[in-house]
Tab-separated table of C-alpha atoms in Angstrom:
chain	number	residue	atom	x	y	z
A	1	UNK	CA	10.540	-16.357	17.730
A	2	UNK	CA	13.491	-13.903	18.667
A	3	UNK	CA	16.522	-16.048	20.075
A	4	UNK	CA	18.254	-13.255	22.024
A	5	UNK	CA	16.726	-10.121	23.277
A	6	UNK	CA	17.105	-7.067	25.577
A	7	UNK	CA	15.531	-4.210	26.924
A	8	UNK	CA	15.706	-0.810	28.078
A	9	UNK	CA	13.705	2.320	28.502
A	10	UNK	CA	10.951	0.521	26.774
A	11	UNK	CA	13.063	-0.374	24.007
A	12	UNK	CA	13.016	-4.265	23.214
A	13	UNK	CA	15.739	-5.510	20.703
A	14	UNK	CA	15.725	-8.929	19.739
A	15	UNK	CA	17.107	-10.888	16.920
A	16	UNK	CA	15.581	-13.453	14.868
A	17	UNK	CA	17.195	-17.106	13.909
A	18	UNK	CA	16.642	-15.674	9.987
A	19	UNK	CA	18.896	-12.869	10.672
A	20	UNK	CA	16.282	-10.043	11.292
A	21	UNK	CA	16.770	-7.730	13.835
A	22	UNK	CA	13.335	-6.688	15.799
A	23	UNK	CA	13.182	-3.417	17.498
A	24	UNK	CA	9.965	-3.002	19.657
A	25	UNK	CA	9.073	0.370	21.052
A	26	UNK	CA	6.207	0.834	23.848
A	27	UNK	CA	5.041	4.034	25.542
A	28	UNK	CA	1.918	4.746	27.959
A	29	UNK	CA	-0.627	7.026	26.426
A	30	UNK	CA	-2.381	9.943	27.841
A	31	UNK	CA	-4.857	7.964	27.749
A	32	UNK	CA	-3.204	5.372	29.900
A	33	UNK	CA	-3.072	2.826	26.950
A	34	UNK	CA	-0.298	0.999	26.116
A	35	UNK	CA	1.162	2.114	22.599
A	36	UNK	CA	3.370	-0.610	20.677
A	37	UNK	CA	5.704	0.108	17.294
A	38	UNK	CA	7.375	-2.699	15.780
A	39	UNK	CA	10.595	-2.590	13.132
A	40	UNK	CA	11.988	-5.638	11.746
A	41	UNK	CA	15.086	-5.250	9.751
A	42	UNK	CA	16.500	-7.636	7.712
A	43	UNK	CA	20.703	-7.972	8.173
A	44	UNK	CA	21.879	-7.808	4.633
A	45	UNK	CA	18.959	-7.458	2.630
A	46	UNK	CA	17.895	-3.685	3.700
A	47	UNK	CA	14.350	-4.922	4.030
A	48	UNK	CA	12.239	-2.716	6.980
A	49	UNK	CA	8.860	-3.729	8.047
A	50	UNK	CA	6.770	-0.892	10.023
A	51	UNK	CA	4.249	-2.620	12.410
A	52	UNK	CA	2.933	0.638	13.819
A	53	UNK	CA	0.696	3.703	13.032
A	54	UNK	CA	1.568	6.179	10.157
A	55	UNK	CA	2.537	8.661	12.955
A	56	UNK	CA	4.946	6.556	14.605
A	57	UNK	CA	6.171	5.648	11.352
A	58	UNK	CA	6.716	9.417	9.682
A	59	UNK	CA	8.538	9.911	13.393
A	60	UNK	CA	11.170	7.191	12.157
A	61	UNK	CA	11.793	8.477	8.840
A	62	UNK	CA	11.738	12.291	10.227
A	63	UNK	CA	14.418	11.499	12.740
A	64	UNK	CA	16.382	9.052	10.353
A	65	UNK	CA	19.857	10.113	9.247
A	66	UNK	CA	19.527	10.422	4.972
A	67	UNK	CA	22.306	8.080	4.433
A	68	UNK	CA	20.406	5.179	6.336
A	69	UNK	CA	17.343	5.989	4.420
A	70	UNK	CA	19.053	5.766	1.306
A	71	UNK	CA	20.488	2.249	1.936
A	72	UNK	CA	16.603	0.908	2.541
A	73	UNK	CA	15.224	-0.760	-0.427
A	74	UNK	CA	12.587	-2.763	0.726
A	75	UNK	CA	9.927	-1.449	2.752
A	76	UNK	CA	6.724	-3.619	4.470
A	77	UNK	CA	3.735	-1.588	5.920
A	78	UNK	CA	1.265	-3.821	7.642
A	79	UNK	CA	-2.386	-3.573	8.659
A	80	UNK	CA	-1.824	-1.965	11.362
A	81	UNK	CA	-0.778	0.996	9.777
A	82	UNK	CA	-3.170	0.187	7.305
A	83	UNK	CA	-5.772	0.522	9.366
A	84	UNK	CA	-4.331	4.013	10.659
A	85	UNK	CA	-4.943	5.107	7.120
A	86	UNK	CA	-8.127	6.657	8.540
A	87	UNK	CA	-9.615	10.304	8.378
A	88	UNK	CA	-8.147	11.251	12.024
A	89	UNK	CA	-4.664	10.114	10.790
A	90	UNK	CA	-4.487	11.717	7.058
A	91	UNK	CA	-2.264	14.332	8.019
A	92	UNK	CA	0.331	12.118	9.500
A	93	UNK	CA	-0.221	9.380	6.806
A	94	UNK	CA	-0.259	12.658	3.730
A	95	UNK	CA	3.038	13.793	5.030
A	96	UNK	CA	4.421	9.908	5.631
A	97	UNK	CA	3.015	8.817	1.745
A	98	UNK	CA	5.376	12.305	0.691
A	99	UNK	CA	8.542	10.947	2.268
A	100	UNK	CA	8.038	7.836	0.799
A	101	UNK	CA	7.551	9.131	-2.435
A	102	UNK	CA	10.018	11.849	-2.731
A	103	UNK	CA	13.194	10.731	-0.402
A	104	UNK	CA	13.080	6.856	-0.774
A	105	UNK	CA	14.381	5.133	-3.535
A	106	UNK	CA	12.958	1.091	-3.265
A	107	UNK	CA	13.264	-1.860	-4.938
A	108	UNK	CA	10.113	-2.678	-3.558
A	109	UNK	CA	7.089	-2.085	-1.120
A	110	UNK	CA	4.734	-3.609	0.004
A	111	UNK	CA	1.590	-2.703	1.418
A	112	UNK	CA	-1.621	-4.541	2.903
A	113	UNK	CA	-5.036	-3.755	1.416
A	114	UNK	CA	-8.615	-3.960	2.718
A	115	UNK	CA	-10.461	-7.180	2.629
A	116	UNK	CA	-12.335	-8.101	-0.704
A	117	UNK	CA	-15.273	-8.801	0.535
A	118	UNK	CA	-16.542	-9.660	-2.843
A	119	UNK	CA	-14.469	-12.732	-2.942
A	120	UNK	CA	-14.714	-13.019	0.856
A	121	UNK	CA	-17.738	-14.684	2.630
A	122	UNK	CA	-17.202	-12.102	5.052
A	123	UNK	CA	-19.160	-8.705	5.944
A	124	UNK	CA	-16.334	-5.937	5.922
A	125	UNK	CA	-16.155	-2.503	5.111
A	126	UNK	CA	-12.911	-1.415	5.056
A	127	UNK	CA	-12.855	-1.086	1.650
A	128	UNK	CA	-15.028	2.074	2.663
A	129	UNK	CA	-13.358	3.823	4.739
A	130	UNK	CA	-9.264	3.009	4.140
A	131	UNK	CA	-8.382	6.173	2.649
A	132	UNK	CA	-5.510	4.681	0.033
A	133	UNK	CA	-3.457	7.477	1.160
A	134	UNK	CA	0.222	5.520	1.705
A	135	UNK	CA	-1.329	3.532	-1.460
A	136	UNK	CA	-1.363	6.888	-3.383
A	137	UNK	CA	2.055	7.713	-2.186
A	138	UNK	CA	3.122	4.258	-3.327
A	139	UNK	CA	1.934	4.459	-7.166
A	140	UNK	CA	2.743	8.096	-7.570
A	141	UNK	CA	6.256	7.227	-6.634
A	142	UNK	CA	6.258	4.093	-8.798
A	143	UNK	CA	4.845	5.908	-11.761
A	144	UNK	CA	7.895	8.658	-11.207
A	145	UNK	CA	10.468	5.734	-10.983
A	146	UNK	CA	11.336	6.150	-7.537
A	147	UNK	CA	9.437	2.852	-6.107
A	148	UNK	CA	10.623	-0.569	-8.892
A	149	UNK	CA	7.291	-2.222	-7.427
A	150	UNK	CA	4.069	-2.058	-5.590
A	151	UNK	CA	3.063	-5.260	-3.997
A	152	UNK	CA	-0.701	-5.086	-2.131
A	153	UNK	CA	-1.347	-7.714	0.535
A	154	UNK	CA	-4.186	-9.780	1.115
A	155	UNK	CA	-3.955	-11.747	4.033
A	156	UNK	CA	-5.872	-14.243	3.072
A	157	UNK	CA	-4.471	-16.979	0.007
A	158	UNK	CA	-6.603	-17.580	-2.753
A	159	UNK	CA	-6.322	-20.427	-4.403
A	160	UNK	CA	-9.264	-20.961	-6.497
A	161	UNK	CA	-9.398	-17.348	-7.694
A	162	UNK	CA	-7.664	-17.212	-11.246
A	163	UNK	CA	-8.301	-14.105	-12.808
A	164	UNK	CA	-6.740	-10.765	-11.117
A	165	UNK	CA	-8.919	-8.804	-12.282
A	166	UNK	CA	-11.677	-10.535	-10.226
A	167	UNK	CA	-9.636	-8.516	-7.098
A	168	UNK	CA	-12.149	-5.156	-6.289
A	169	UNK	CA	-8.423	-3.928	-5.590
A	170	UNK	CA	-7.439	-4.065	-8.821
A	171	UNK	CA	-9.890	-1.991	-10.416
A	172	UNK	CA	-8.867	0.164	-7.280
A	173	UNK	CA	-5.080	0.204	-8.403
A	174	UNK	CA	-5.731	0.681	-11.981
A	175	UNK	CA	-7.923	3.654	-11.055
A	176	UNK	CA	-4.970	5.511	-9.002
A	177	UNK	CA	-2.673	4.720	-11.257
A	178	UNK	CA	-4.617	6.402	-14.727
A	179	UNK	CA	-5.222	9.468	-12.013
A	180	UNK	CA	-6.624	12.762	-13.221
A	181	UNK	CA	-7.313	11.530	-17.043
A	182	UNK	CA	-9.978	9.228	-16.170
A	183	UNK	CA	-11.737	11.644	-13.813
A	184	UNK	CA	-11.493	14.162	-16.699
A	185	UNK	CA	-12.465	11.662	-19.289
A	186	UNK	CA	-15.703	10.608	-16.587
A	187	UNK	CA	-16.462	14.151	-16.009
A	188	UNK	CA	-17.120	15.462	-19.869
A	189	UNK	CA	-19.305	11.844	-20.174
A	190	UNK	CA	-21.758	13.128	-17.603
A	191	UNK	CA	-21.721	16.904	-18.256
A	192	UNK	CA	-22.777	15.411	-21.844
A	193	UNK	CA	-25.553	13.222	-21.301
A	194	UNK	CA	-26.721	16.333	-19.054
A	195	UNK	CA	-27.156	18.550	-22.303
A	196	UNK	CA	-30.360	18.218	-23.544
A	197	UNK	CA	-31.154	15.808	-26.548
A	198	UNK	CA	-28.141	14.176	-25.923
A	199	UNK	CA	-28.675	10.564	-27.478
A	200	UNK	CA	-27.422	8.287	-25.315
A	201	UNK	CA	-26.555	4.973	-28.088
A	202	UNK	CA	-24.269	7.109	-29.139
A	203	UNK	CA	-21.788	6.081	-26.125
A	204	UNK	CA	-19.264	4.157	-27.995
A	205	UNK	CA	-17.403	2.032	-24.552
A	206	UNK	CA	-18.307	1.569	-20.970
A	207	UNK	CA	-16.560	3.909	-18.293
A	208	UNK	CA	-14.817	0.149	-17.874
A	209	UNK	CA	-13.851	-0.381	-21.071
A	210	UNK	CA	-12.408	2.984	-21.689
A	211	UNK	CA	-10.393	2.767	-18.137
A	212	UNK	CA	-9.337	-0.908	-19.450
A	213	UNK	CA	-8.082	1.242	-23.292
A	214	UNK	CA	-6.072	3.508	-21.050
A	215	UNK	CA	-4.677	0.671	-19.260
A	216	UNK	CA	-3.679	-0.663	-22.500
A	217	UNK	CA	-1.811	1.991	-23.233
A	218	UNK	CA	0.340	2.302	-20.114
A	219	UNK	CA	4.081	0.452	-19.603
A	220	UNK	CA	2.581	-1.501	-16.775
A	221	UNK	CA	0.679	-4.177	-15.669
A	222	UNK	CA	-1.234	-5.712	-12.301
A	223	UNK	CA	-1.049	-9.474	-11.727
A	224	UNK	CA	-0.119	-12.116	-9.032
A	225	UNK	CA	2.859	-12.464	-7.559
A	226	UNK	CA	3.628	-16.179	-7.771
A	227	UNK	CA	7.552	-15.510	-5.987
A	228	UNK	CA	5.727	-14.590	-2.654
A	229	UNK	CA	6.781	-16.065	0.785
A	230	UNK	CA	5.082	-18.572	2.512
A	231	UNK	CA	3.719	-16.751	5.450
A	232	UNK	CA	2.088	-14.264	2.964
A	233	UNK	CA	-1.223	-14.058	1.569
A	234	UNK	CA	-2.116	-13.319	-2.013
A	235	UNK	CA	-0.122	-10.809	-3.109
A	236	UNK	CA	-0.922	-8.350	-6.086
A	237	UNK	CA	2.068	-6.868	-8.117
A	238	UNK	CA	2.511	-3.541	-9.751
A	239	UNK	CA	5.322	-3.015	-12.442
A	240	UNK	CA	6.461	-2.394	-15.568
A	241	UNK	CA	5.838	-4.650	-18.289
């Protein structure tokens, strides 16, 4: 809980006892809703975490004077913006995943994913309709040396769960990360066994096993990060090997 705060102009500022410095920003919709951002800097340790939609976000980083954007380093986007990541917001979250690819340079970031509902007893779809758009924007910009590591966010902990690659999201990641290639790669398999008398036994791997050989291949690797925090969930880990 903050230990000092103030307010003005819907502006709430309060600092934490861990040395973090909340900013809370509210504004009255058209719509006569109540519209809340969140940014939680950490004094010392250039960490920012964005608890608000991609648009209020890319408003931030728009407005924000280059020489504070080149002293972040560690950047949290929660499920709130997560769950922004929606058709209606792609333009705003496109143009957000762009700044954070092209005129960051992190240490980390961290993003939350959609719940794996094939490890959770849970009905959910979100894996269905989060468009992986600040995801994308992530990886490209980790694969181009811009971003150290991607860490994905599950809220939930797993503790009996042993093998990462029992995670739906990181078939997801390894997908996004192998890009165009694959798709090319899936593409000339199908127009193939469209040609007629094609034999299919002939098929030497699996669309999984061939994604797994180009994996293989690759400087980098997916697995859980055991230095989390406390207050986190399972965390996934993208870097370099």
């Amino acid at each position: 809980m903050p230990t000092d705060t103030s307010q003005a102009g819907g502006v709430m500022i309060g600092s934490n006892r861990n040395g973090s410095i909340r900013v809370s920003i509210t504004r009255t919709c058209e719509s006569g809703t109540i519209d809340e951002a969140v940014l939680e800097w950490v004094k010392g340790q250039n960490r920012y975490c964005f608890d608000m939609t991609c648009e209020a976000t890319l408003s931030y980083f728009v407005s924000c004077p280059k020489a504070m954007l080149s002293s972040i380093k560690h950047v949290t986007l929660t499920r709130t913006m997560m769950a922004s990541d929606d058709y209606d917001n792609y333009a705003y979250a496109k143009d957000l995943a762009r700044k954070l690819q092209q005129e960051v340079v992190l240490e980390s970031i961290t993003l939350a994913v959609p719940h794996d509902n094939e490890l959770l007893d849970i009905k959910s779809d979100e894996f269905e309709w989060w468009m992986w758009t600040l995801h994308q924007g992530a990886i490209d910009g980790f694969k181009e040396g811009r971003i150290a590591t991607v860490r994905f966010l599950f809220r939930t902990l797993y503790t009996t769960v042993k093998g990462v690659k029992k995670f739906r999201a990181y078939r997801e990641i390894q997908l996004r990360v192998v890009g165009q290639e694959y798709e090319d790669w899936l593409d000339t398999c199908i127009r193939a066994r469209d040609e007629e008398g094609f034999d299919d036994s002939i098929v030497q791997e699996t669309p999984e096993e061939h994604l797994e050989g180009m994996w293989e291949q690759l400087e980098y690797i997916i697995e859980i990060d055991k230095q989390r925090e406390d207050e986190e969930g399972t965390v996934l880990i993208l870097r370099h090997r």
